[in-house]
XYZ file of C-alpha atoms in Angstrom:
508
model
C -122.677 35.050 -133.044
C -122.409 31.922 -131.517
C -118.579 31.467 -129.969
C -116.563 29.861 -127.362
C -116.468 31.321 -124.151
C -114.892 30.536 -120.912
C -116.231 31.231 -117.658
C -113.976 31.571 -114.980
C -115.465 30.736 -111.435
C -118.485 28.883 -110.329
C -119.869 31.178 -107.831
C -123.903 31.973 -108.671
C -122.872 34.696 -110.588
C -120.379 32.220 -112.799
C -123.200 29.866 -113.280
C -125.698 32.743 -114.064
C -123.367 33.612 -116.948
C -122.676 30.041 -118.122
C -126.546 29.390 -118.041
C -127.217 32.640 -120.323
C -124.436 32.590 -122.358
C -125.332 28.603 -122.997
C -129.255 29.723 -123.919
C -127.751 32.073 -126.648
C -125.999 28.912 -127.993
C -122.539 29.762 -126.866
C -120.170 26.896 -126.379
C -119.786 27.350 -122.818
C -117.060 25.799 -120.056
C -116.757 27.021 -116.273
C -114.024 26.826 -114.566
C -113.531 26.648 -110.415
C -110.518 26.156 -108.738
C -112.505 24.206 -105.729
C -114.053 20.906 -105.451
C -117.279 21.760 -105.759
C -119.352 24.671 -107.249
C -120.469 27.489 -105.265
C -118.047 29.868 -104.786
C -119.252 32.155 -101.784
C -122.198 29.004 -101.223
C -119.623 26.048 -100.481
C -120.789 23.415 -98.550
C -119.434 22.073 -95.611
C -120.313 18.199 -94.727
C -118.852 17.664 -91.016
C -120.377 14.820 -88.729
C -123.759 14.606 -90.145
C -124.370 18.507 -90.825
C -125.016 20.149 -93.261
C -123.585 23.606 -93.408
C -123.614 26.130 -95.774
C -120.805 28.239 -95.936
C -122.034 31.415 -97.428
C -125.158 32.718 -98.207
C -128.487 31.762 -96.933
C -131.179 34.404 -97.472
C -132.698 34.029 -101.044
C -135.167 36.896 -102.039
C -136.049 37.471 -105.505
C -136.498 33.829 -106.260
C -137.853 34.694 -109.783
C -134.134 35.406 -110.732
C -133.486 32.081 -109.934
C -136.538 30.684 -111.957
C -135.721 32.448 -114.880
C -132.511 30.287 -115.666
C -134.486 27.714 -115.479
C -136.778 29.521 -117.844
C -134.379 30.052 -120.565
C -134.424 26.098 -121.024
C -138.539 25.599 -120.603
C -137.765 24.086 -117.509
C -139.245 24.991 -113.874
C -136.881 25.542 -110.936
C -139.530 23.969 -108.368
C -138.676 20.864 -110.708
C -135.312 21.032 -109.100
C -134.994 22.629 -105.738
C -138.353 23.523 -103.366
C -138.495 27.479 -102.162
C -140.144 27.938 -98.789
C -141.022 31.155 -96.899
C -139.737 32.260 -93.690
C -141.369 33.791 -91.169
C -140.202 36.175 -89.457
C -137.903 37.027 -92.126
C -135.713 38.202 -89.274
C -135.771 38.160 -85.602
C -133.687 40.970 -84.775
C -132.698 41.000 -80.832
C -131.048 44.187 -79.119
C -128.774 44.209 -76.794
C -131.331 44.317 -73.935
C -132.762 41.591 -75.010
C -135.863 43.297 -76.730
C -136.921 41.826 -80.143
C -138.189 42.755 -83.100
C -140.016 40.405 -85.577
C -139.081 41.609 -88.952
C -141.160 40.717 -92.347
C -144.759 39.984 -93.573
C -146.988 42.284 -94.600
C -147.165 45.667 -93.903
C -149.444 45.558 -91.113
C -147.587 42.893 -89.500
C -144.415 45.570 -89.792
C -146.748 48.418 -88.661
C -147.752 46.192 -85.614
C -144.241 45.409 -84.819
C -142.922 49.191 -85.138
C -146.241 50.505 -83.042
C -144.688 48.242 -79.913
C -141.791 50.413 -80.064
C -142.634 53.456 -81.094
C -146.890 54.381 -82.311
C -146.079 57.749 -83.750
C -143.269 55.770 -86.362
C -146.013 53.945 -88.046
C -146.747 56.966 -89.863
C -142.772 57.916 -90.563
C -142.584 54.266 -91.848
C -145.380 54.275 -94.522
C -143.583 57.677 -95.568
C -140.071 55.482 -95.369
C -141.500 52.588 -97.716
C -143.127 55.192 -99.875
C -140.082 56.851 -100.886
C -138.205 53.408 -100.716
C -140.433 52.047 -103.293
C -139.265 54.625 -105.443
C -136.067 54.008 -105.249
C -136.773 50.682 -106.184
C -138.613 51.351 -108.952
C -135.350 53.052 -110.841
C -132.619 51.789 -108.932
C -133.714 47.983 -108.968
C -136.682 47.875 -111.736
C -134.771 49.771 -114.260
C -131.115 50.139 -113.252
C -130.642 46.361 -111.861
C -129.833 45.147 -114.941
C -128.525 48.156 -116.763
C -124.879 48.371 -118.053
C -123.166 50.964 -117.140
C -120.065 51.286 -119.874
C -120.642 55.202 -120.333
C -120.028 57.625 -118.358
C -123.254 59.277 -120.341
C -125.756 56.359 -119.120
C -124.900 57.393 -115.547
C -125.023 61.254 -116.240
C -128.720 60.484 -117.665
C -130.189 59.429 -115.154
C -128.481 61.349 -112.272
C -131.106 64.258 -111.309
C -133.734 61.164 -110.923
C -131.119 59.998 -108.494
C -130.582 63.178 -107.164
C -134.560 64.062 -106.914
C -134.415 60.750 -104.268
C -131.649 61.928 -102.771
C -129.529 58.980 -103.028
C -126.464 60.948 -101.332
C -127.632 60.087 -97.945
C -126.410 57.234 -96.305
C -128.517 54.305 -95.716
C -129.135 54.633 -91.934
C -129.451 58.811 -92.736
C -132.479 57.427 -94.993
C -133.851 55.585 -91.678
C -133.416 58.354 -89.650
C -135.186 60.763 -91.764
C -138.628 59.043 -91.172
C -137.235 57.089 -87.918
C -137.244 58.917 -84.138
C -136.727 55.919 -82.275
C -133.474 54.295 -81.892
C -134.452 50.751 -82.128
C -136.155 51.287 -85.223
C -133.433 52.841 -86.845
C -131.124 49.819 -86.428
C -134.046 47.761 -87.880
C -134.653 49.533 -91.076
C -131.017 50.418 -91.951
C -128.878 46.834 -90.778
C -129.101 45.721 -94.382
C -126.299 47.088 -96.218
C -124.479 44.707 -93.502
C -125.828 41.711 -95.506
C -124.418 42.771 -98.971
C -120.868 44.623 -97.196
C -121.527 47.681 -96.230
C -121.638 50.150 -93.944
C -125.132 51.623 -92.898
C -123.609 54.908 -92.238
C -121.806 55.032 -95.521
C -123.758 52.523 -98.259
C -125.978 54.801 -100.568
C -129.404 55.227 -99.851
C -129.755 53.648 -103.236
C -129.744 50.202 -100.985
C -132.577 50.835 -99.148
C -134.728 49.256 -102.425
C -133.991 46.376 -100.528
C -136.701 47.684 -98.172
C -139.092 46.904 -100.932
C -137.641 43.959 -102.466
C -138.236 41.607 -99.948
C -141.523 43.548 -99.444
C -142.489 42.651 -102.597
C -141.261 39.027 -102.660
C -140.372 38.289 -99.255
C -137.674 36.068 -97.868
C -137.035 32.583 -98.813
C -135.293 29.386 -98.229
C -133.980 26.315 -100.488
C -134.758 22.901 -99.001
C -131.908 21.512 -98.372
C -129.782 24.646 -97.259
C -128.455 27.289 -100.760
C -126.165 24.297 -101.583
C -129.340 22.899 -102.700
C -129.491 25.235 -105.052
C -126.041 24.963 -106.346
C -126.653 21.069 -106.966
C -129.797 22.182 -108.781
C -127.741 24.333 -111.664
C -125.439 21.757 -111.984
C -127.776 19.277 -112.829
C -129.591 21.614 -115.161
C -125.822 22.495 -116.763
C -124.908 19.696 -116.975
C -128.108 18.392 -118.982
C -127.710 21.434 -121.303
C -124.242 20.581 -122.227
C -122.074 22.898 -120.606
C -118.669 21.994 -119.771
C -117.508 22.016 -115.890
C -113.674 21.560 -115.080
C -113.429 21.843 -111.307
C -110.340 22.014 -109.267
C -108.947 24.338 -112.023
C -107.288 27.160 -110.942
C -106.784 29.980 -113.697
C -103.346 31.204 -113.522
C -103.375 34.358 -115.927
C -106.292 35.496 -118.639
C -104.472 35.464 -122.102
C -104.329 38.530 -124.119
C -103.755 38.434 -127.271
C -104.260 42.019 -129.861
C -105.645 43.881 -126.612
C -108.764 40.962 -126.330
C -109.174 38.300 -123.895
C -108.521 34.931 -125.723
C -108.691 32.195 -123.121
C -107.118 31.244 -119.871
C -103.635 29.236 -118.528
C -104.345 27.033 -115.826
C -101.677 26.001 -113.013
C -99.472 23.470 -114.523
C -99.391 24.923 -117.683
C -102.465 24.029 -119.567
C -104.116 26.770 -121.755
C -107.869 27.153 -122.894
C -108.651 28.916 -125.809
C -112.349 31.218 -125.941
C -113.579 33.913 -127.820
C -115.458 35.423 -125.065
C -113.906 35.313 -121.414
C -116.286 36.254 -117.994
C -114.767 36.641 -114.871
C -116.787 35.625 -111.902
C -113.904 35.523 -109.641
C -113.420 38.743 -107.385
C -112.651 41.772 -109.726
C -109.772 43.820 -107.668
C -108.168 40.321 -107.484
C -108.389 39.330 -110.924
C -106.888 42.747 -112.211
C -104.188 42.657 -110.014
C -103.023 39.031 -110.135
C -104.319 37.569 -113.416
C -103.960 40.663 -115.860
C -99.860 41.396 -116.897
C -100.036 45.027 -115.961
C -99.342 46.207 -119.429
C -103.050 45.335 -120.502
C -104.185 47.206 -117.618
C -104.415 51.540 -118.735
C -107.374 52.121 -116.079
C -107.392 49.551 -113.440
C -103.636 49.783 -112.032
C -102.348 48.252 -109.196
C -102.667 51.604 -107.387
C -106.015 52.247 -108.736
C -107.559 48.667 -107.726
C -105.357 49.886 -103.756
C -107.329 53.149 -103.419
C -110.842 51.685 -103.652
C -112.958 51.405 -99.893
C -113.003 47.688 -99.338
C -115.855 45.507 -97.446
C -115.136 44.078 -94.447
C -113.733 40.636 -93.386
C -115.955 37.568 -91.863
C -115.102 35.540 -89.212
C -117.804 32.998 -89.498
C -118.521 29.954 -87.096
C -120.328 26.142 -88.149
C -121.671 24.611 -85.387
C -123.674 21.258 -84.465
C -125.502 20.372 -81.391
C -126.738 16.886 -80.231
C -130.335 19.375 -78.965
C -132.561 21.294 -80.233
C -133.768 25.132 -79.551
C -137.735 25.060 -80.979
C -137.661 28.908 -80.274
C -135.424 29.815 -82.248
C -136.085 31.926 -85.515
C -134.358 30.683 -88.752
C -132.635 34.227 -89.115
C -131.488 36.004 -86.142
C -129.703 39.447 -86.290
C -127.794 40.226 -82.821
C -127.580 43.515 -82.658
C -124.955 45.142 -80.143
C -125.291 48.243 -77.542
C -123.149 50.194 -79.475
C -124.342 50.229 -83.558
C -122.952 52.912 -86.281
C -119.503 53.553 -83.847
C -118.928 49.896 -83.997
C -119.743 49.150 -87.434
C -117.289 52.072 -88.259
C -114.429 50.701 -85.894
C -114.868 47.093 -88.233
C -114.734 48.725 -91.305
C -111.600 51.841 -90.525
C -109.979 50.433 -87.111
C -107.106 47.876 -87.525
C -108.291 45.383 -84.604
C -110.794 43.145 -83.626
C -113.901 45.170 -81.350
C -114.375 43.945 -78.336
C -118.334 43.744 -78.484
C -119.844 42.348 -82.110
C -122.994 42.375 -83.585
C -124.005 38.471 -84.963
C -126.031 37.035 -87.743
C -127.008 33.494 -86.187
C -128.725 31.183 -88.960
C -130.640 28.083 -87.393
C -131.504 26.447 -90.670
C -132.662 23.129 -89.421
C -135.534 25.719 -87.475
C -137.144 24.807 -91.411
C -134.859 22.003 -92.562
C -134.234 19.468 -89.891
C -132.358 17.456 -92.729
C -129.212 19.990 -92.381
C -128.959 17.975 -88.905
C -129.038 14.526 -87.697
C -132.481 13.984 -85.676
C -132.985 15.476 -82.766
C -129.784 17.561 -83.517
C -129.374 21.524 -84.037
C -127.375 23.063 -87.173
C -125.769 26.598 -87.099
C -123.852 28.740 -88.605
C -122.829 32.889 -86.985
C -121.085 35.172 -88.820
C -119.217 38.097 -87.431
C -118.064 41.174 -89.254
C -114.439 41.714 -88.520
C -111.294 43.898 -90.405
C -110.375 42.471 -93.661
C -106.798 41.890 -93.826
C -106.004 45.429 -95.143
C -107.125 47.058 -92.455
C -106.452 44.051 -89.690
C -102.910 43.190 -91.249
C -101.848 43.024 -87.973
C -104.044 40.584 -86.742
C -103.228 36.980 -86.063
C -105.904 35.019 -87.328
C -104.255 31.902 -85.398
C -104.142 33.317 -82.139
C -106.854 35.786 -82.268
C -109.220 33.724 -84.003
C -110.006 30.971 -81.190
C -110.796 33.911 -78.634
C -112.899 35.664 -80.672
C -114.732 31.797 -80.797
C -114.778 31.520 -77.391
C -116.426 35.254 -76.495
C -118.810 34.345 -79.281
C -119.723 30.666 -78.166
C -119.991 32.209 -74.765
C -122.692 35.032 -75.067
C -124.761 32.835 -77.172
C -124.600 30.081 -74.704
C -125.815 33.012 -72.042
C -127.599 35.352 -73.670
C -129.914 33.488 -76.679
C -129.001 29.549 -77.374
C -129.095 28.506 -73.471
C -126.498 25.315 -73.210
C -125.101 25.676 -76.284
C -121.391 25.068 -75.271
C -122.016 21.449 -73.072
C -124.521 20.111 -76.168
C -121.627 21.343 -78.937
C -120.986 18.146 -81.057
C -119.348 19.568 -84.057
C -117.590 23.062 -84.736
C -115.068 24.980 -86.628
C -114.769 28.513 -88.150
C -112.891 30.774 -90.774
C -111.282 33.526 -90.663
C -110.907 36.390 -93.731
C -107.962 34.633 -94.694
C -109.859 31.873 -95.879
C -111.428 34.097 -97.917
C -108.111 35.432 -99.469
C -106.487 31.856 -99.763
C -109.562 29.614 -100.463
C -111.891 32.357 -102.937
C -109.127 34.440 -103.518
C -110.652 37.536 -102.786
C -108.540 40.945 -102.678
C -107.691 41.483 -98.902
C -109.850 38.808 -97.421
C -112.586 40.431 -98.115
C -116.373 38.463 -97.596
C -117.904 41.277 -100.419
C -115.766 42.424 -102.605
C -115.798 46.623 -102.913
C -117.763 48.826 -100.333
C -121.254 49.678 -102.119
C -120.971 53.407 -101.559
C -121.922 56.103 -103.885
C -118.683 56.262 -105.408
C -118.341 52.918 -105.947
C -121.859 52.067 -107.586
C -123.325 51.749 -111.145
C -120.613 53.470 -113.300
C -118.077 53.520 -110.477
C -118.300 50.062 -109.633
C -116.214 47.846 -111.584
C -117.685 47.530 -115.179
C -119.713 44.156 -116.342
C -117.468 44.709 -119.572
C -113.721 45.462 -118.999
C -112.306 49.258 -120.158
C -109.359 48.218 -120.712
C -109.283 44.528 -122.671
C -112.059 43.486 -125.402
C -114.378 40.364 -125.140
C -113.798 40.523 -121.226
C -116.312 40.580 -119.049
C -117.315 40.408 -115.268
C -120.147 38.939 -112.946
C -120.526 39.215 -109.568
C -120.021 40.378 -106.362
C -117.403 43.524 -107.237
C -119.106 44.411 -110.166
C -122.520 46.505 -110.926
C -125.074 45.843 -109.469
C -123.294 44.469 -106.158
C -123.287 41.732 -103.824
C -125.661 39.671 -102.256
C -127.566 36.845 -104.577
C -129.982 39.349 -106.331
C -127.358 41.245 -107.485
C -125.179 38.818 -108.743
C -128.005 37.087 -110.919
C -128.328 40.418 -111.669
C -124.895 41.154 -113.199
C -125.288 38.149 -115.357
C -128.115 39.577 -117.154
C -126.305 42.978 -117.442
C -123.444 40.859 -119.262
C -126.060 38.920 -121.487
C -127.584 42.756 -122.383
C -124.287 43.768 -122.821
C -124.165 40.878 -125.610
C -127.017 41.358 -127.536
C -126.615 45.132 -127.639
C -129.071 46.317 -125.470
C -128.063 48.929 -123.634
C -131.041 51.351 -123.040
C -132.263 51.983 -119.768
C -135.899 50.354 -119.516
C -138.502 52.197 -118.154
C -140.791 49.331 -117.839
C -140.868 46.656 -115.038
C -138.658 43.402 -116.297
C -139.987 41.453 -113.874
C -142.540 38.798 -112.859
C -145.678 40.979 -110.694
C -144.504 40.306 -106.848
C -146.606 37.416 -104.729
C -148.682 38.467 -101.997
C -146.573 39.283 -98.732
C -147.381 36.381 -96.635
């Protein structure tokens, strides 16, 4: 029935929900503690840049035209989608480079470059991938997982695709050459991660952009963001922002509404969290309401790592340049495991660079050059010991100063504009557990029923989006755990064996 329900954060995930819950006639409010909604996809304004702060790779734009959907509107009404190409330049430490996306004879033509006899092992590779897509994604993406049972069901199908090897395993299996392993098993990185630990389960994303490529918003993902809150706000739901939720009230073991700081309280009958999940148990639940998801319980779980992520502007521009550049160092899997279990900061790094105004030369002033790098470091677990004040301006500096020599040639004397964060603006600004930039590690043991729920064990008519929770991070998935909630809703919780969504555009 129609009720009241509060959504707390206004991350995609948060507006998801509102949008879905709102569609089913719910009286619906969101909630954000910042400024402006986004979450993860702030937007910096610095100088005449644009720069947006989180993510930047949309695939699976039909999730995004759906919400639109639910209200007969279109998103392309809104917000323009535009295809990259590559999807990915990925550059190796020895300055070889891989152009990543298309069709599969524009992958085939990349991999024979490298390595002729992996064509072969990579039609085998996106065989088997597309299976796992097929379950994992088609029929699992938006399947809750509340019982124990639902998981058990479909485990020898899981099983039968081997979904205990690791990611980069997966990539070796059908991979000899080195370079080509990195390429086919780096995306786990892009969701939190580990290649050598992240279930093979994540290598549908193999076939997902495949299917419907890689996109961007016009106007940087901020864009997008300004496009839901236009649509919410013509479909009447309720946005308080600068509102920072204080503690979830529980009343006769069921969620009930929210205190803010300074006292005020909102009353709902139906309560979604789309702030992190480990930080919401442990700092807005009173433990008593909490049987399964203790403070020592939420401590145990394998954590993502921390970003340290640079915004940049440049009075030039770089026409050569691709719009998404992954900077891959010598060393791969040993230092990807010393960011994720070593306390300190590596001293090599492998980059994500994103040249937006490459497509979008509005993120820029003319004639001017708009990045942003990210750089997976220790979350604060792991790095407690790490000064973010001292350490964080020399880990700038080595950064500025290979991509001034190695791939964005006189970068440092045309800089204009530039600042960074560190994981503790993670932990202090989007109050995630430990500074974390994704939430929990997407390994086996932490996936579908493992993750967190979409629908809390332990406290009725509370529920959970996002990046934390089933089916993981990344934008697809947290659409994706909005329509688990709605399912979750209306009842439906049978695992569909047909294909939910819209048949995939032509790879161009």
């Amino acid at each position: 029935m129609p009720s009241k329900a509060l959504v707390i954060g206004a991350g995609f995930g948060g507006i998801a929900a509102a949008l879905r819950l709102r569609a089913k006639g719910h009286d619906v409010t969101l909630l954000d503690r910042l400024d402006k909604l986004g979450g993860r996809a702030y937007v910096f304004e610095r100088d005449g840049f644009t720069f947006d702060a989180g993510p930047t790779v949309v695939t699976a734009p039909y999730l995004f035209d759906e919400l639109f959907a639910l209200f007969g509107k279109k998103r392309e009404d809104y917000v323009e989608f535009v295809p990259c190409k590559p999807w990915y330049r990925i550059r190796f430490a020895d300055g070889r480079t891989f152009e990543y996306g298309g069709t599969m004879a524009d992958m085939e033509a990349e991999i024979a470059r490298f390595e002729p006899s992996d064509v072969a092992g990579y039609r085998r590779f996106m065989a088997h991938t597309r299976k796992i897509y097929e379950i994992g994604y088609l029929q699992l993406g938006d399947q809750p997982f509340n019982k124990l049972g639902t998981m058990l069901g479909l485990t020898p199908r899981m099983v039968g695709l081997e979904s205990y090897l690791s990611v980069y395993r997966r990539a070796c299996k059908y991979l000899k050459n080195d370079y080509l392993r990195r390429v086919f098993s780096f995306q786990p990185l892009l969701v939190g991660g580990n290649p050598a630990t992240t279930t093979s389960i994540y290598s549908l994303i193999q076939t997902l952009e495949m299917d419907y490529g890689v996109w961007y918003a016009m106007g940087g993902t901020g864009a997008i963001v300004r496009a839901f809150g236009r649509l919410m706000e013509e479909e009447g739901i309720a946005v308080r922002l600068e509102s920072t939720v204080e503690e979830i009230l529980v009343r006769d073991g069921k969620a009930r509404g929210a205190r803010l700081a300074g006292g005020e309280e909102l009353a709902a009958d139906i309560v979604v969290c789309n702030a992190d999940a480990p930080a919401v148990y442990r700092n807005l639940l009173p433990a008593q309401h909490r049987r399964k998801w203790t403070d020592r319980r939420v401590e145990k779980l394998r954590y993502s790592m921390g970003l340290f992520v640079m915004y940049f502007g440049a009075k030039k521009t770089w026409p050569d340049l691709a719009h998404h550049t992954i900077l891959l160092a010598d060393r791969y899997i040993p230092l990807i495991d010393d960011i994720f279990d070593k306390p300190d900061i590596a001293e090599d790094f492998s980059l994500y660079l994103h040249a937006p105004t490459r497509t979008d030369p509005s993120m820029a002033p003319p004639g001017h050059e708009c990045f942003y790098v990210l750089c997976p470091v220790p979350n604060l677990k792991n790095g407690a010991a790490i000064d973010w004040a001292v350490e964080g301006p020399k880990l700038r500096d080595r950064i500025l100063e290979f991509l001034d020599e190695e791939v964005v040639p006189g970068l440092r004397e045309n800089l204009t504009t530039e600042f960074h964060v560190t994981p503790e603006y993670f932990r202090d600004n989007l109050l995630t557990h430990h500074g974390t930039g994704f939430s929990i590690q997407p390994v086996l043991t932490q996936s579908a029923y493992f993750r967190f729920h979409n629908q809390s064990e332990d406290i009725g008519d509370l529920y959970f989006v996002g990046a934390g929770t089933h089916p993981g991070a990344g934008m697809p998935g947290v659409l994706s755990s909005a329509k688990v909630v709605e399912r979750i809703l209306d009842g439906d919780l049978t695992p569909r064996r047909d294909c939910p969504v819209p048949a995939p555009p032509l790879a161009s």
